[in-house]
Amino acid sequence: MNSRIQFFSEGTSFIFRNKNAIRVWLVNAIEEEQKKPWYINFIFCDDKYLLELNKVYLKHNTLTDILTFPFNEQPEAISGDIYISIERVEENSKGYGESKDKEIKRVMIHGILHLCGYKDKTHKGKKEMREKEDYYLNQLINSEERGIELAEKKD
């Protein structure tokens, strides 16, 4: 099964770099969760754009860093749109004392985990998701620090 992970910008000049290595990292995480990646779109946007989506689709009038909309047309595969507010990520990175780059990757894997079926509405769910985020982030950071390219898996 071919997967397609795409990156777009809407209402922001943000350009995502190192796309191929990140795609491989995300696919490896999805497969480790025993799911199959299908069509996944990351849309990097500004607060205004994401706030409007939040109002229209979730009836929430609050800023957020991420919204995930699953498609799940095929039961064995995950697919969906993941909207990420670059402004919220930047603000959060300052508040958490993390780099913007690491926070973007944390939010990206957070969206993937939602598509894999994880929920964060309860304390237990939030804790489990944070542990999973840390686990996958550490995999990526360790490979980057060692200068190792993430190996693409052959079908």
XYZ file of N, CA and C in Angstrom:
465
model
N 0.848 -1.185 0.000
C 0.000 0.000 0.000
C 0.891 1.245 0.000
N 0.685 2.097 -0.946
C 1.436 3.347 -0.990
C 0.862 4.329 0.009
N 1.736 5.132 0.599
C 1.226 6.178 1.492
C 1.589 7.520 0.903
N 0.782 8.467 1.212
C 1.043 9.829 0.760
C 0.878 10.753 1.946
N 1.988 11.306 2.357
C 1.968 12.326 3.403
C 2.414 13.611 2.734
N 1.513 14.586 2.742
C 1.766 15.852 2.061
C 1.800 16.994 3.074
N 2.481 18.074 2.696
C 2.622 19.245 3.552
C 2.182 20.481 2.776
N 1.309 21.278 3.407
C 0.777 22.481 2.784
C 0.834 23.643 3.770
N 0.767 24.857 3.257
C 0.665 26.054 4.094
C -0.570 26.828 3.688
N -1.260 27.367 4.665
C -2.473 28.153 4.422
C -2.454 29.359 5.353
N -2.337 30.555 4.784
C -2.359 31.776 5.593
C -1.081 32.024 6.369
N -0.002 31.345 6.005
C 1.284 31.549 6.666
C 2.398 31.344 5.647
N 3.527 31.954 5.893
C 4.663 31.790 4.988
C 5.561 30.633 5.425
N 5.122 29.877 6.426
C 5.905 28.748 6.944
C 6.160 27.720 5.846
N 7.405 27.292 5.746
C 7.787 26.250 4.794
C 8.400 25.108 5.590
N 7.851 23.934 5.431
C 8.344 22.763 6.152
C 9.524 22.179 5.403
N 10.622 21.941 6.108
C 11.841 21.397 5.504
C 12.044 19.935 5.918
N 12.955 19.267 5.226
C 13.332 17.886 5.542
C 12.127 16.942 5.449
N 11.324 17.162 4.439
C 10.058 16.431 4.298
C 10.234 14.921 4.188
N 11.213 14.471 3.421
C 11.348 13.025 3.214
C 11.695 12.290 4.501
N 12.633 12.825 5.286
C 12.999 12.173 6.549
C 11.818 12.173 7.521
N 11.060 13.253 7.532
C 9.898 13.326 8.419
C 8.815 12.351 7.968
N 8.623 12.232 6.650
C 7.647 11.249 6.146
C 8.016 9.841 6.612
N 9.289 9.489 6.472
C 9.738 8.156 6.881
C 9.507 7.961 8.378
N 9.847 8.965 9.185
C 9.636 8.899 10.639
C 8.155 8.665 10.962
N 7.293 9.430 10.312
C 5.859 9.308 10.572
C 5.315 7.950 10.131
N 5.734 7.480 8.967
C 5.298 6.170 8.481
C 5.771 5.080 9.441
N 7.022 5.165 9.902
C 7.537 4.175 10.853
C 6.711 4.179 12.140
N 6.348 5.365 12.624
C 5.533 5.464 13.844
C 4.157 4.843 13.615
N 3.542 5.144 12.486
C 2.216 4.602 12.167
C 2.283 3.075 12.104
N 3.292 2.563 11.438
C 3.423 1.110 11.317
C 3.738 0.461 12.662
N 4.504 1.149 13.518
C 4.767 0.614 14.854
C 3.474 0.545 15.670
N 2.536 1.434 15.376
C 1.219 1.409 16.018
C 0.298 0.377 15.353
N 0.875 -0.404 14.446
C 0.179 -1.480 13.739
C -0.988 -0.972 12.898
N -0.739 0.180 12.279
C -1.685 0.768 11.331
C -0.966 0.924 9.997
N -1.729 1.209 8.968
C -1.159 1.458 7.646
C -1.439 2.906 7.268
N -0.398 3.636 6.866
C -0.629 5.024 6.441
C -1.241 5.070 5.052
N -2.134 6.015 4.874
C -2.723 6.207 3.560
C -2.556 7.681 3.204
N -3.591 8.417 2.972
C -3.464 9.832 2.613
C -3.538 10.691 3.877
N -2.456 11.384 4.161
C -2.391 12.256 5.332
C -1.857 13.609 4.873
N -2.627 14.653 5.162
C -2.233 16.014 4.801
C -1.951 16.807 6.061
N -0.779 17.417 6.110
C -0.459 18.378 7.158
C -0.637 19.760 6.562
N -1.484 20.572 7.186
C -1.716 21.930 6.718
C -1.253 22.880 7.814
N -0.163 23.591 7.545
C 0.378 24.563 8.489
C -0.309 25.894 8.211
N -0.873 26.492 9.252
C -1.684 27.687 9.064
C -1.459 28.669 10.207
N -2.235 29.752 10.191
C -2.145 30.743 11.263
C -3.314 30.553 12.229
N -3.272 31.293 13.338
C -4.327 31.189 14.355
C -5.711 31.476 13.783
N -5.801 32.496 12.949
C -7.088 32.913 12.403
C -7.738 31.778 11.600
N -6.963 31.140 10.768
C -7.470 30.053 9.931
C -7.953 28.888 10.792
N -7.130 28.490 11.779
C -7.482 27.353 12.624
C -8.652 27.681 13.553
N -8.721 28.925 14.022
C -9.844 29.340 14.859
C -11.158 29.219 14.091
N -11.147 29.600 12.839
C -12.359 29.500 12.027
C -12.784 28.047 11.862
N -11.842 27.154 11.620
C -12.163 25.724 11.531
C -12.725 25.215 12.858
N -12.120 25.654 13.950
C -12.551 25.241 15.283
C -14.000 25.679 15.547
N -14.336 26.898 15.129
C -15.700 27.415 15.301
C -16.701 26.637 14.452
N -16.355 26.447 13.179
C -17.288 25.831 12.234
C -17.511 24.352 12.524
N -16.439 23.610 12.732
C -16.569 22.158 12.832
C -16.718 21.627 14.250
N -16.148 22.315 15.235
C -16.224 21.821 16.607
C -17.035 22.725 17.524
N -17.475 23.857 16.978
C -18.267 24.834 17.759
C -17.496 25.358 18.978
N -16.156 25.438 18.852
C -15.302 25.989 19.909
C -14.767 27.338 19.448
N -14.886 28.341 20.292
C -14.362 29.668 19.966
C -13.061 29.901 20.739
N -12.117 28.970 20.551
C -10.828 29.056 21.248
C -9.685 28.760 20.285
N -8.532 29.326 20.608
C -7.336 29.035 19.837
C -6.842 27.642 20.220
N -6.259 26.961 19.255
C -5.675 25.646 19.497
C -4.467 25.487 18.600
N -3.592 24.552 18.942
C -2.408 24.341 18.120
C -2.644 23.319 17.015
N -3.656 22.453 17.192
C -3.875 21.389 16.214
C -5.347 20.975 16.165
N -5.785 20.664 14.966
C -7.081 20.008 14.745
C -6.826 18.843 13.797
N -7.384 17.700 14.128
C -7.201 16.499 13.324
C -8.559 16.022 12.840
N -8.668 15.839 11.539
C -9.902 15.356 10.929
C -9.621 14.030 10.222
N -10.025 12.914 10.832
C -9.783 11.609 10.195
C -10.744 11.362 9.037
N -10.259 10.633 8.011
C -11.104 10.222 6.891
C -11.547 8.782 7.064
N -10.599 7.906 7.333
C -10.831 6.478 7.575
C -11.814 5.835 6.609
N -11.569 6.005 5.335
C -12.410 5.354 4.334
C -12.080 3.868 4.232
N -10.852 3.510 4.595
C -10.436 2.108 4.574
C -10.118 1.690 6.006
N -10.759 0.665 6.513
C -10.585 0.298 7.921
C -9.152 -0.080 8.280
N -8.393 -0.602 7.332
C -7.024 -1.011 7.645
C -5.999 0.119 7.518
N -6.442 1.282 7.070
C -5.505 2.382 6.844
C -5.976 3.644 7.556
N -5.014 4.489 7.912
C -5.384 5.777 8.499
C -5.163 6.871 7.469
N -6.062 7.842 7.493
C -5.942 8.986 6.603
C -6.668 10.163 7.243
N -6.267 11.371 6.860
C -6.929 12.545 7.390
C -6.152 13.812 7.140
N -6.752 14.913 7.578
C -6.124 16.231 7.514
C -5.731 16.640 8.920
N -4.507 17.122 9.053
C -3.997 17.596 10.334
C -3.618 19.066 10.149
N -4.373 19.957 10.799
C -4.127 21.396 10.723
C -3.314 21.817 11.944
N -2.236 22.558 11.693
C -1.350 22.992 12.775
C -1.155 24.503 12.684
N -1.445 25.199 13.785
C -1.231 26.641 13.845
C 0.227 26.918 14.214
N 0.941 27.515 13.287
C 2.345 27.856 13.528
C 2.452 28.880 14.660
N 1.508 29.802 14.739
C 1.533 30.799 15.824
C 1.385 30.142 17.191
N 0.484 29.170 17.318
C 0.289 28.462 18.604
C 1.519 27.640 18.948
N 2.101 26.977 17.947
C 3.295 26.162 18.175
C 4.440 27.047 18.674
N 4.602 28.205 18.046
C 5.661 29.133 18.483
C 5.427 29.594 19.916
N 4.197 29.939 20.226
C 3.848 30.381 21.578
C 4.068 29.254 22.591
N 3.617 28.051 22.240
C 3.789 26.905 23.134
C 5.261 26.568 23.346
N 6.056 26.655 22.291
C 7.475 26.312 22.424
C 8.162 27.234 23.432
N 7.784 28.498 23.422
C 8.334 29.445 24.404
C 7.880 29.074 25.813
N 6.607 28.767 25.969
C 6.056 28.420 27.275
C 6.632 27.135 27.845
N 6.949 26.178 26.960
C 7.494 24.893 27.400
C 9.019 24.891 27.441
N 9.639 25.971 26.956
C 11.101 26.018 26.914
C 11.686 25.038 25.911
N 10.965 24.797 24.823
C 11.412 23.881 23.770
C 11.693 24.671 22.499
N 12.437 24.063 21.595
C 12.665 24.707 20.302
C 11.376 24.624 19.482
N 11.214 25.569 18.587
C 10.048 25.573 17.704
C 10.033 24.291 16.866
N 11.200 23.873 16.398
C 11.316 22.671 15.581
C 10.810 21.441 16.338
N 11.235 21.278 17.583
C 10.810 20.115 18.373
C 9.310 20.169 18.661
N 8.801 21.361 18.929
C 7.375 21.492 19.236
C 6.521 21.189 18.006
N 6.979 21.607 16.820
C 6.244 21.277 15.591
C 6.183 19.770 15.416
N 7.313 19.102 15.627
C 7.340 17.648 15.481
C 6.460 16.973 16.535
N 6.448 17.515 17.759
C 5.575 16.948 18.798
C 4.106 17.059 18.380
N 3.725 18.199 17.854
C 2.333 18.392 17.448
C 2.000 17.497 16.252
N 2.962 17.310 15.357
C 2.736 16.433 14.204
C 2.479 14.996 14.659
N 3.315 14.482 15.550
C 3.121 13.102 16.003
C 1.847 13.007 16.843
N 1.486 14.077 17.522
C 0.232 14.123 18.274
C -0.952 13.894 17.318
N -0.933 14.581 16.189
C -1.990 14.404 15.191
C -2.024 12.989 14.641
N -0.850 12.433 14.383
C -0.770 11.054 13.894
C -1.355 10.088 14.927
N -1.026 10.318 16.194
C -1.556 9.451 17.255
C -3.091 9.534 17.318
N -3.639 10.723 17.097
C -5.109 10.847 17.033
C -5.659 9.996 15.884
N -5.000 10.065 14.719
C -5.464 9.261 13.586
C -5.358 7.765 13.877
N -4.390 7.394 14.720
C -4.216 5.983 15.107
C -5.228 5.548 16.163
N -6.032 6.498 16.658
C -7.096 6.143 17.596
C -6.886 6.582 19.032
N -5.784 7.241 19.332
C -5.554 7.710 20.700
C -6.406 8.941 20.990
N -6.870 9.029 22.208
C -7.691 10.154 22.665
C -6.979 10.854 23.814
N -7.250 12.141 23.972
C -6.617 12.906 25.063
C -7.633 13.733 25.849
N -8.824 13.187 25.997
C -9.882 13.898 26.734
C -9.817 13.650 28.241
N -9.135 12.571 28.647
C -9.026 12.253 30.068
C -7.570 12.417 30.515
N -7.360 12.453 31.818
C -5.995 12.541 32.350
C -5.165 11.336 31.888
N -5.767 10.143 31.965
C -5.072 8.918 31.551
C -4.722 8.969 30.055
N -5.662 9.421 29.235
C -5.434 9.534 27.800
C -4.341 10.536 27.474
N -4.359 11.690 28.153
C -3.325 12.708 27.938
C -1.944 12.167 28.304
N -1.883 11.449 29.428
C -0.613 10.879 29.883
C -0.083 9.866 28.869
N -0.974 8.994 28.384
C -0.577 7.987 27.401
C -0.090 8.642 26.110
N -0.809 9.672 25.653
C -0.391 10.357 24.430
C 0.945 11.055 24.615
N 1.160 11.690 25.763
C 2.433 12.371 26.018
C 3.587 11.374 26.020
N 3.357 10.213 26.618
C 4.401 9.172 26.624
C 4.717 8.700 25.207
N 3.681 8.517 24.400
C 3.875 8.108 23.001
C 4.596 9.211 22.214
N 4.199 10.463 22.415
C 4.865 11.584 21.743
C 6.353 11.576 22.084
N 6.656 11.475 23.378
C 8.057 11.465 23.816
C 8.823 10.306 23.200
N 8.201 9.138 23.166
C 8.832 7.948 22.606
C 9.208 8.179 21.137
N 8.256 8.626 20.327
C 8.525 8.817 18.899
C 9.453 10.007 18.649
N 9.327 11.063 19.434
C 10.259 12.191 19.302
C 11.682 11.752 19.605
N 11.851 10.947 20.643
C 13.189 10.457 20.994
C 13.763 9.592 19.891
N 12.935 8.799 19.233
C 13.414 8.009 18.094
C 13.979 8.925 17.010
N 13.242 9.981 16.694
C 13.675 10.917 15.657
C 14.922 11.673 16.087
N 14.920 12.196 17.298
C 16.058 12.992 17.791
C 17.316 12.141 17.863
N 17.186 10.908 18.352
C 18.356 10.032 18.443
C 18.934 9.720 17.075
N 18.093 9.499 16.095
C 18.599 9.218 14.748
C 19.254 10.460 14.148
N 18.691 11.639 14.408
C 19.279 12.881 13.896
C 20.626 13.157 14.543
N 20.709 12.936 15.864
C 21.960 13.193 16.578
C 23.078 12.273 16.124
N 22.729 11.044 15.790
C 23.736 10.097 15.331
C 24.019 10.270 13.841
N 23.268 11.165 13.203
C 23.463 11.397 11.774
C 22.981 10.240 10.921
N 22.074 9.457 11.471
C 21.562 8.295 10.756
C 20.290 8.690 10.020
N 20.248 8.355 8.758
C 19.015 8.557 8.005
C 18.022 7.490 8.432
N 16.805 7.867 8.589
C 15.760 6.884 8.872
C 15.577 6.048 7.618
N 15.658 4.754 7.757
C 15.576 3.866 6.606
C 14.143 3.719 6.134
N 13.953 3.866 4.852
C 12.631 3.620 4.282
C 12.419 2.126 4.181
N 11.228 1.689 4.513
C 10.904 0.258 4.425
C 10.430 -0.046 3.016
N 10.826 -1.190 2.534
C 10.392 -1.646 1.218
C 9.075 -2.383 1.362
N 8.187 -2.185 0.399
C 6.891 -2.908 0.429
C 7.102 -4.345 -0.004
